[in-house]
């Protein structure tokens, strides 16, 4: 719907992505861009990463053989869920395919400002979150991880940026918020621009992969980078945006605030079964109708689980579409197959993660 706005801390869905291009000036991930994305994975092939800001310039820098970087972060308020997995996979993709150095912020101060979680508590969650990243494929070799509360350079940048930021700017972007959240916006700008400090080799092309709701942070930080260009030599950070992954109820974006609608990477086989069994589908009212009319996979969260996360093979995905649309398969049978698929993926992931927890602890201790 035209006129919809973003709330980076909320859980609403945008009903239409189209107006983002005309109203907010985002650029499309079109064929021209896609051709330059090496070994495009399912997130790119399937239009899940659908928009960007200056990512074409980032690609040009890579093609000119300039070193490129990728920056993003996690608010360690709870276990990784399928939404956070999307950002993680984008970062790992840039690291692997473009040899981009990964800069990863543990946003523990934002976690306190937004969720009231003390730093000692979020530190434990941060270990688990980082272990998930490692299990998903992050290499610690070309990577710098920090906690906001411990990285003085980020705090200094936040102070510097505050000098050229007015309350009116923050209110226009985020609405009426507490000062802690406003300050966490400045801190995030510090996070995003940290890779361009002299300590890390100076100005460079950095891409920030995020969910589309995080665009206010991107726009704000790009403005800050321009304002401090003369002083610090910053280049405007690029961004790629992925679509929301819906909650299992189909009603809001998957968010840590909605415990029943969220699949976390720590869920056991039983809870996965319970959650997916209750998920919203595009099934018809009766078995007879389903056979006659077919299911509506475009509406279905179970289908989206495969599209976004658990079906790598495009042909298999198309086959699920076909079986659904033709009425060949019931939602009960379909869910059973998808549950087994997810349980298998999760078991392998959790086994890998378990072994990587000590490495995550070491990385966060700065060893
Ligand atoms: Fe969704 Fe599967 Fe039912 Fe189709 S058959 S609506 S894909 S659960």
PDB file of C-alpha atoms and ligand atoms in Angstrom, residues 279-284 290 294-304 306 320-321 323-325 327-335 338, ligand 1:
ATOM      1  CA  UNK A 279       1.219 -22.954  10.201  1.00  0.00           C
ATOM      2  CA  UNK A 280      -1.034 -20.976   7.898  1.00  0.00           C
ATOM      3  CA  UNK A 281      -1.490 -22.625   4.493  1.00  0.00           C
ATOM      4  CA  UNK A 282      -3.212 -21.913   1.218  1.00  0.00           C
ATOM      5  CA  UNK A 283      -5.323 -25.046   1.629  1.00  0.00           C
ATOM      6  CA  UNK A 284      -9.016 -25.218   0.707  1.00  0.00           C
ATOM      7  CA  UNK A 290      -8.548 -29.158  -2.535  1.00  0.00           C
ATOM      8  CA  UNK A 294      -5.870 -27.259  -5.954  1.00  0.00           C
ATOM      9  CA  UNK A 295      -4.162 -25.423  -3.114  1.00  0.00           C
ATOM     10  CA  UNK A 296      -3.072 -21.780  -3.161  1.00  0.00           C
ATOM     11  CA  UNK A 297       0.663 -22.052  -2.731  1.00  0.00           C
ATOM     12  CA  UNK A 298       1.175 -18.316  -3.263  1.00  0.00           C
ATOM     13  CA  UNK A 299      -0.559 -17.657   0.083  1.00  0.00           C
ATOM     14  CA  UNK A 300       1.034 -20.541   1.937  1.00  0.00           C
ATOM     15  CA  UNK A 301       3.643 -20.180   4.700  1.00  0.00           C
ATOM     16  CA  UNK A 302       4.591 -23.860   4.407  1.00  0.00           C
ATOM     17  CA  UNK A 303       5.482 -23.266   0.767  1.00  0.00           C
ATOM     18  CA  UNK A 304       7.454 -20.178   1.820  1.00  0.00           C
ATOM     19  CA  UNK A 306      10.693 -24.222   1.216  1.00  0.00           C
ATOM     20  CA  UNK A 320       5.777 -28.839  -4.982  1.00  0.00           C
ATOM     21  CA  UNK A 321       3.980 -25.942  -6.676  1.00  0.00           C
ATOM     22  CA  UNK A 323       1.453 -30.925  -6.859  1.00  0.00           C
ATOM     23  CA  UNK A 324      -0.245 -28.230  -4.758  1.00  0.00           C
ATOM     24  CA  UNK A 325      -1.911 -26.371  -7.631  1.00  0.00           C
ATOM     25  CA  UNK A 327      -4.689 -30.842  -5.975  1.00  0.00           C
ATOM     26  CA  UNK A 328      -2.474 -33.923  -6.132  1.00  0.00           C
ATOM     27  CA  UNK A 329      -1.256 -33.417  -2.569  1.00  0.00           C
ATOM     28  CA  UNK A 330      -3.187 -32.520   0.588  1.00  0.00           C
ATOM     29  CA  UNK A 331      -1.891 -29.937   3.042  1.00  0.00           C
ATOM     30  CA  UNK A 332      -1.504 -32.685   5.653  1.00  0.00           C
ATOM     31  CA  UNK A 333       0.787 -34.731   3.392  1.00  0.00           C
ATOM     32  CA  UNK A 334       2.659 -31.642   2.272  1.00  0.00           C
ATOM     33  CA  UNK A 335       3.271 -30.480   5.842  1.00  0.00           C
ATOM     34  CA  UNK A 338       8.198 -30.277   4.882  1.00  0.00           C
TER      35      UNK A 338
HETATM   36 FE1  LIG B   1       0.662 -25.111   1.125  1.00  0.00          FE
HETATM   37 FE2  LIG B   1       1.373 -27.593   0.628  1.00  0.00          FE
HETATM   38 FE3  LIG B   1      -1.181 -26.990   1.228  1.00  0.00          FE
HETATM   39 FE4  LIG B   1      -0.158 -26.274  -1.092  1.00  0.00          FE
HETATM   40  S1  LIG B   1      -0.469 -28.369  -0.386  1.00  0.00           S
HETATM   41  S2  LIG B   1      -1.378 -24.991   0.248  1.00  0.00           S
HETATM   42  S3  LIG B   1       1.959 -25.811  -0.565  1.00  0.00           S
HETATM   43  S4  LIG B   1       0.611 -26.794   2.579  1.00  0.00           S
END
